[in-house]
Amino acid sequence: MIDLHTHSLVSDGTDTPAELVAAAARAGLTTVAITDHDTADGWAEAAQAAQELGIALVRGAELSTLHDGRSVHLLAYLHDPEHEELQSLLARVVDDRLPRLRTMVELMIEDGVDITWESVAEIAEVGTTPGRPHIADALVARGVVGHRNEAFERWLHNGSRYYVKHFSLETGQAIRLVREAGGVPVVAHPFATKRGPLTADAVRDLADAGLLGIEVDHRDHDDDARALAASLATELDLIPTGSSDYHGTGKLNLLGENTTAPESLARIEAAATSKITVLR
Ligand code: AMP
Ligand code: FE
Ligand code: FE
Ligand code: ZN
């Protein structure tokens, strides 16, 4: 069982990288990918745990990008994390995330939401990549809501009046840089309705820009979304994948709830040209 999209508390998951890998082994996965948002900071710890537990590890990341002003999550697998241009742009994305959360919290406070910046900063600073889930966690800790999900529905969703963008790469630029870094770019949950789905033509544009894969099986894809993603994979010769997008206790998503076929993982490995390999 292969699950190619998970998060640790290095970004907005709740498990340490070692706990994430241990949970993956317990769930019966043979291969897991660690794909924290905009960072490779969890790789070393995950690698050590994976070798100890005898589970294969795909090192990756999920990049926050913009295509025509719309948020697109781009999975990158087996890229060189030290590629200079990619690394410096991702550092900019990460650095812009804390001030952006601060602006969101200030807007919420102005409207009387029971939150403080200190309570968010404390939680966000545990990992590397601060995100809206850390505002949600502060609201849960204060007893304002019961779960992250409720905070997203009320205040934090993409269409919310409190939503503030952070610096992002253009999706096409991110695809080019991931390829330059020897990695394999795969568009994550392209047709998730809550996020604002991409059009089929947008996916065709990204394929022209060098996209190599498309997430087909994902909790946020209904049957129509899966069928469309699968047909685009065939039309554009993109590698189809499936994943849980596990975030520990931060989301309901369970490890292995959607999986990737071994042939797809083999195609990802064959397409990668960096020195980063699947650890077995
Ligand atoms: P950001 O990176 O700050 O824009 O926040 C986006 C992150 O919020 C995504 O990666 C998801 O992990 C998380 N997220 C989005 N919607 C929800 C939700 N309804 N419940 C929990 N987490 C969510
Ligand atoms: Fe996330
Ligand atoms: Fe995502
Ligand atoms: Zn994700």
Short mmCIF file of C-alpha atoms and ligand atoms in Angstrom, two decimals:
data_model
loop_
_atom_site.label_atom_id
_atom_site.label_comp_id
_atom_site.label_asym_id
_atom_site.label_seq_id
_atom_site.Cartn_x
_atom_site.Cartn_y
_atom_site.Cartn_z
CA MET A 1 0.00 0.00 0.00
CA ILE A 2 1.48 3.30 -1.14
CA ASP A 3 0.35 6.69 0.23
CA LEU A 4 2.11 9.63 -1.44
CA HIS A 5 0.82 12.71 0.39
CA THR A 6 1.06 13.32 4.16
CA HIS A 7 1.96 16.13 6.57
CA SER A 8 3.89 16.33 9.84
CA LEU A 9 4.08 19.15 12.38
CA VAL A 10 6.97 20.56 10.38
CA SER A 11 4.03 22.13 8.51
CA ASP A 12 0.37 21.75 9.51
CA GLY A 13 0.14 18.09 10.54
CA THR A 14 0.17 17.11 14.21
CA ASP A 15 2.65 14.16 14.25
CA THR A 16 6.40 14.61 14.36
CA PRO A 17 8.03 13.20 11.19
CA ALA A 18 9.07 10.08 13.15
CA GLU A 19 5.53 9.65 14.54
CA LEU A 20 4.10 10.07 11.04
CA VAL A 21 6.33 7.31 9.66
CA ALA A 22 5.52 5.04 12.63
CA ALA A 23 1.78 5.65 12.10
CA ALA A 24 2.23 4.80 8.40
CA ALA A 25 3.93 1.50 9.28
CA ARG A 26 1.15 0.69 11.80
CA ALA A 27 -1.48 1.44 9.15
CA GLY A 28 0.10 -1.26 6.96
CA LEU A 29 1.62 1.04 4.34
CA THR A 30 4.65 -0.31 2.48
CA THR A 31 5.59 3.17 1.18
CA VAL A 32 4.80 6.63 2.51
CA ALA A 33 5.71 10.07 1.20
CA ILE A 34 6.32 13.00 3.55
CA THR A 35 5.06 16.12 1.76
CA ASP A 36 5.05 19.03 4.18
CA HIS A 37 4.02 22.40 2.82
CA ASP A 38 6.91 24.35 1.22
CA THR A 39 9.72 22.62 3.12
CA ALA A 40 12.00 19.59 3.26
CA ASP A 41 12.81 20.12 6.94
CA GLY A 42 11.15 16.86 8.03
CA TRP A 43 13.08 14.62 5.64
CA ALA A 44 16.03 13.65 7.85
CA GLU A 45 13.94 12.64 10.85
CA ALA A 46 11.46 10.76 8.64
CA ALA A 47 14.31 8.98 6.85
CA GLN A 48 15.82 7.72 10.10
CA ALA A 49 12.45 6.43 11.34
CA ALA A 50 11.69 4.79 7.98
CA GLN A 51 15.00 2.90 7.96
CA GLU A 52 14.44 1.72 11.54
CA LEU A 53 10.88 0.55 10.83
CA GLY A 54 11.54 -0.98 7.40
CA ILE A 55 9.03 1.16 5.49
CA ALA A 56 9.94 2.82 2.18
CA LEU A 57 10.04 6.63 2.21
CA VAL A 58 9.46 9.03 -0.67
CA ARG A 59 10.83 12.45 0.17
CA GLY A 60 8.69 15.27 -1.15
CA ALA A 61 6.92 18.55 -0.45
CA GLU A 62 3.64 20.27 -1.29
CA LEU A 63 4.30 23.69 -2.78
CA SER A 64 1.85 26.57 -2.34
CA THR A 65 1.54 28.16 -5.80
CA LEU A 66 -0.78 30.46 -7.76
CA HIS A 67 -2.10 29.90 -11.29
CA ASP A 68 -4.13 32.80 -12.70
CA GLY A 69 -4.53 34.12 -9.16
CA ARG A 70 -5.94 30.82 -7.91
CA SER A 71 -4.29 28.70 -5.21
CA VAL A 72 -2.77 25.47 -6.60
CA HIS A 73 -1.01 22.88 -4.44
CA LEU A 74 1.85 21.23 -6.31
CA LEU A 75 3.39 18.04 -4.96
CA ALA A 76 7.10 17.67 -5.67
CA TYR A 77 8.78 14.29 -5.29
CA LEU A 78 12.48 13.39 -5.05
CA HIS A 79 13.73 16.90 -5.88
CA ASP A 80 17.09 18.24 -4.73
CA PRO A 81 16.10 20.37 -1.70
CA GLU A 82 19.26 22.43 -2.13
CA HIS A 83 18.48 23.67 -5.65
CA GLU A 84 19.32 27.32 -5.12
CA GLU A 85 16.46 29.11 -6.88
CA LEU A 86 13.80 26.71 -5.62
CA GLN A 87 15.17 26.83 -2.08
CA SER A 88 15.33 30.62 -1.95
CA LEU A 89 11.79 31.06 -3.32
CA LEU A 90 10.39 28.49 -0.87
CA ALA A 91 12.17 30.29 1.97
CA ARG A 92 10.35 33.44 0.83
CA VAL A 93 7.00 31.60 0.88
CA VAL A 94 7.67 30.33 4.40
CA ASP A 95 8.92 33.72 5.65
CA ASP A 96 5.81 35.48 4.37
CA ARG A 97 3.44 33.09 6.12
CA LEU A 98 3.77 34.40 9.70
CA PRO A 99 3.10 38.09 8.84
CA ARG A 100 0.19 36.93 6.69
CA LEU A 101 -1.31 34.95 9.59
CA ARG A 102 -0.82 37.99 11.78
CA THR A 103 -2.85 40.17 9.38
CA MET A 104 -5.61 37.55 9.37
CA VAL A 105 -5.67 37.42 13.18
CA GLU A 106 -5.79 41.24 13.41
CA LEU A 107 -8.80 41.31 11.04
CA MET A 108 -10.50 38.64 13.15
CA ILE A 109 -9.80 40.51 16.41
CA GLU A 110 -11.25 43.71 14.90
CA ASP A 111 -14.45 41.77 14.27
CA GLY A 112 -14.55 40.46 17.83
CA VAL A 113 -13.33 36.87 17.33
CA ASP A 114 -11.88 35.59 20.63
CA ILE A 115 -8.23 35.08 19.61
CA THR A 116 -4.83 36.59 20.36
CA TRP A 117 -1.72 36.72 18.17
CA GLU A 118 0.40 35.25 20.99
CA SER A 119 -1.73 32.10 21.16
CA VAL A 120 -1.29 31.54 17.40
CA ALA A 121 2.43 32.37 17.34
CA GLU A 122 3.10 29.86 20.11
CA ILE A 123 1.55 27.03 18.07
CA ALA A 124 2.88 28.11 14.66
CA GLU A 125 6.46 28.33 15.85
CA VAL A 126 6.64 24.62 16.75
CA GLY A 127 7.26 23.64 13.10
CA THR A 128 8.65 25.35 10.02
CA THR A 129 5.72 26.32 7.81
CA PRO A 130 3.01 28.35 9.57
CA GLY A 131 -0.50 28.10 8.14
CA ARG A 132 -4.17 28.78 8.77
CA PRO A 133 -4.50 25.45 10.64
CA HIS A 134 -2.40 27.03 13.40
CA ILE A 135 -5.00 29.81 13.82
CA ALA A 136 -7.58 27.03 13.98
CA ASP A 137 -5.57 25.19 16.63
CA ALA A 138 -5.39 28.36 18.76
CA LEU A 139 -9.19 28.69 18.52
CA VAL A 140 -9.57 25.03 19.54
CA ALA A 141 -7.14 25.52 22.45
CA ARG A 142 -9.20 28.53 23.63
CA GLY A 143 -12.37 26.46 23.43
CA VAL A 144 -13.90 28.77 20.80
CA VAL A 145 -14.47 25.81 18.43
CA GLY A 146 -14.23 22.05 18.84
CA HIS A 147 -12.14 21.18 15.76
CA ARG A 148 -9.99 22.79 13.05
CA ASN A 149 -12.70 22.08 10.53
CA GLU A 150 -15.21 24.32 12.33
CA ALA A 151 -12.72 27.22 12.37
CA PHE A 152 -12.22 26.79 8.60
CA GLU A 153 -15.94 26.78 7.95
CA ARG A 154 -16.53 29.93 10.00
CA TRP A 155 -13.47 32.13 9.45
CA LEU A 156 -10.55 30.52 7.62
CA HIS A 157 -11.78 29.15 4.27
CA ASN A 158 -10.40 30.49 0.97
CA GLY A 159 -13.45 32.70 0.34
CA SER A 160 -13.52 34.18 3.85
CA ARG A 161 -13.33 37.96 4.40
CA TYR A 162 -10.37 37.25 6.71
CA TYR A 163 -8.44 35.33 4.06
CA VAL A 164 -5.11 36.96 3.21
CA LYS A 165 -2.73 35.60 0.57
CA HIS A 166 0.94 34.95 1.22
CA PHE A 167 3.75 35.21 -1.33
CA SER A 168 3.56 32.26 -3.73
CA LEU A 169 5.40 31.03 -6.79
CA GLU A 170 3.52 30.90 -10.07
CA THR A 171 2.53 27.26 -10.68
CA GLY A 172 4.34 27.13 -14.03
CA GLN A 173 7.49 28.55 -12.46
CA ALA A 174 7.27 26.00 -9.62
CA ILE A 175 6.88 23.14 -12.13
CA ARG A 176 9.95 24.33 -14.03
CA LEU A 177 12.03 24.65 -10.83
CA VAL A 178 10.99 21.23 -9.50
CA ARG A 179 12.03 19.71 -12.84
CA GLU A 180 15.33 21.64 -12.75
CA ALA A 181 15.88 20.27 -9.23
CA GLY A 182 15.46 16.76 -10.66
CA GLY A 183 12.06 16.24 -9.04
CA VAL A 184 8.65 15.15 -10.24
CA PRO A 185 5.79 17.70 -10.08
CA VAL A 186 2.29 16.30 -9.48
CA VAL A 187 -0.74 18.55 -9.09
CA ALA A 188 -2.51 17.87 -5.76
CA HIS A 189 -6.34 17.56 -5.52
CA PRO A 190 -6.91 19.75 -8.67
CA PHE A 191 -10.71 19.41 -8.57
CA ALA A 192 -11.37 19.83 -4.85
CA THR A 193 -14.54 21.91 -4.88
CA LYS A 194 -14.02 23.64 -1.52
CA ARG A 195 -10.67 25.04 -2.64
CA GLY A 196 -11.98 26.34 -5.97
CA PRO A 197 -11.32 23.62 -8.55
CA LEU A 198 -9.06 24.04 -11.57
CA THR A 199 -10.50 23.71 -15.05
CA ALA A 200 -9.45 20.87 -17.35
CA ASP A 201 -7.83 23.50 -19.60
CA ALA A 202 -5.77 24.80 -16.67
CA VAL A 203 -4.45 21.26 -16.14
CA ARG A 204 -3.64 21.10 -19.88
CA ASP A 205 -1.67 24.38 -19.51
CA LEU A 206 0.25 22.93 -16.58
CA ALA A 207 1.02 19.79 -18.57
CA ASP A 208 2.46 22.05 -21.30
CA ALA A 209 4.60 23.68 -18.59
CA GLY A 210 6.09 20.30 -17.63
CA LEU A 211 3.68 18.82 -15.08
CA LEU A 212 4.25 15.05 -14.78
CA GLY A 213 1.44 13.76 -12.58
CA ILE A 214 -2.05 14.34 -11.25
CA GLU A 215 -3.65 13.31 -7.95
CA VAL A 216 -6.77 11.35 -8.88
CA ASP A 217 -7.87 9.56 -5.71
CA HIS A 218 -8.24 12.04 -2.85
CA ARG A 219 -10.92 12.58 -0.21
CA ASP A 220 -11.79 16.00 -1.64
CA HIS A 221 -12.51 14.51 -5.11
CA ASP A 222 -16.01 13.16 -5.74
CA ASP A 223 -16.61 10.49 -8.39
CA ASP A 224 -16.88 13.05 -11.21
CA ALA A 225 -13.63 14.74 -10.14
CA ARG A 226 -11.84 11.38 -10.06
CA ALA A 227 -13.16 10.46 -13.49
CA LEU A 228 -12.06 13.80 -14.95
CA ALA A 229 -8.59 13.57 -13.36
CA ALA A 230 -8.17 9.99 -14.62
CA SER A 231 -9.19 10.96 -18.15
CA LEU A 232 -6.75 13.89 -18.14
CA ALA A 233 -4.00 11.54 -16.93
CA THR A 234 -4.63 9.37 -19.98
CA GLU A 235 -5.01 12.28 -22.41
CA LEU A 236 -1.90 14.11 -21.22
CA ASP A 237 0.21 11.08 -20.23
CA LEU A 238 0.32 12.26 -16.60
CA ILE A 239 1.15 9.84 -13.76
CA PRO A 240 -2.06 9.18 -11.77
CA THR A 241 -1.68 9.06 -7.97
CA GLY A 242 -3.84 8.62 -4.89
CA SER A 243 -3.25 9.65 -1.30
CA SER A 244 -4.73 10.36 2.12
CA ASP A 245 -3.34 13.88 2.63
CA TYR A 246 -3.05 12.81 6.28
CA HIS A 247 -2.60 15.66 8.81
CA GLY A 248 -2.54 13.68 12.09
CA THR A 249 -5.44 14.75 14.29
CA GLY A 250 -5.80 17.99 12.28
CA LYS A 251 -8.07 16.37 9.69
CA LEU A 252 -10.26 13.27 9.46
CA ASN A 253 -8.07 11.90 6.62
CA LEU A 254 -6.69 8.45 7.51
CA LEU A 255 -3.38 7.02 6.26
CA GLY A 256 -3.97 4.71 3.31
CA GLU A 257 -7.59 5.78 2.73
CA ASN A 258 -6.56 6.44 -0.90
CA THR A 259 -3.45 4.88 -2.41
CA THR A 260 -1.13 4.99 -5.42
CA ALA A 261 -0.55 2.03 -7.78
CA PRO A 262 2.99 0.55 -7.76
CA GLU A 263 3.25 1.32 -11.53
CA SER A 264 2.72 5.01 -10.79
CA LEU A 265 5.42 5.04 -8.12
CA ALA A 266 7.74 3.31 -10.59
CA ARG A 267 7.00 6.05 -13.15
CA ILE A 268 7.77 8.74 -10.55
CA GLU A 269 11.09 7.07 -9.71
CA ALA A 270 11.97 6.74 -13.38
CA ALA A 271 11.17 10.42 -14.05
CA ALA A 272 13.28 11.74 -11.15
CA THR A 273 16.79 12.84 -12.11
CA SER A 274 18.18 14.13 -8.79
CA LYS A 275 20.32 12.19 -6.32
CA ILE A 276 17.30 11.86 -4.01
CA THR A 277 16.01 8.29 -4.25
CA VAL A 278 13.16 6.38 -2.64
CA LEU A 279 14.65 5.09 0.63
CA ARG A 280 14.07 1.36 1.07
P1 AMP B 1 -2.53 27.79 4.29
O1 AMP B 1 -1.38 26.95 3.87
O2 AMP B 1 -2.23 28.65 5.44
O3 AMP B 1 -3.19 28.51 3.16
O4 AMP B 1 -3.63 26.75 4.84
C1 AMP B 1 -4.07 25.70 4.02
C2 AMP B 1 -4.16 24.42 4.82
O5 AMP B 1 -5.33 24.42 5.62
C3 AMP B 1 -4.30 23.18 3.95
O6 AMP B 1 -3.05 22.63 3.68
C4 AMP B 1 -5.09 22.23 4.80
O7 AMP B 1 -4.21 21.39 5.52
C5 AMP B 1 -5.78 23.09 5.83
N1 AMP B 1 -7.25 23.06 5.72
C6 AMP B 1 -8.01 23.56 4.73
N2 AMP B 1 -9.33 23.34 4.99
C7 AMP B 1 -9.37 22.68 6.18
C8 AMP B 1 -10.43 22.17 7.00
N3 AMP B 1 -11.72 22.32 6.65
N4 AMP B 1 -10.11 21.53 8.15
C9 AMP B 1 -8.82 21.38 8.51
N5 AMP B 1 -7.79 21.86 7.80
C10 AMP B 1 -8.05 22.49 6.65
FE FE B 2 -2.19 21.21 5.00
FE FE B 3 -3.10 20.48 -0.34
ZN ZN B 4 -1.61 18.27 1.63
#
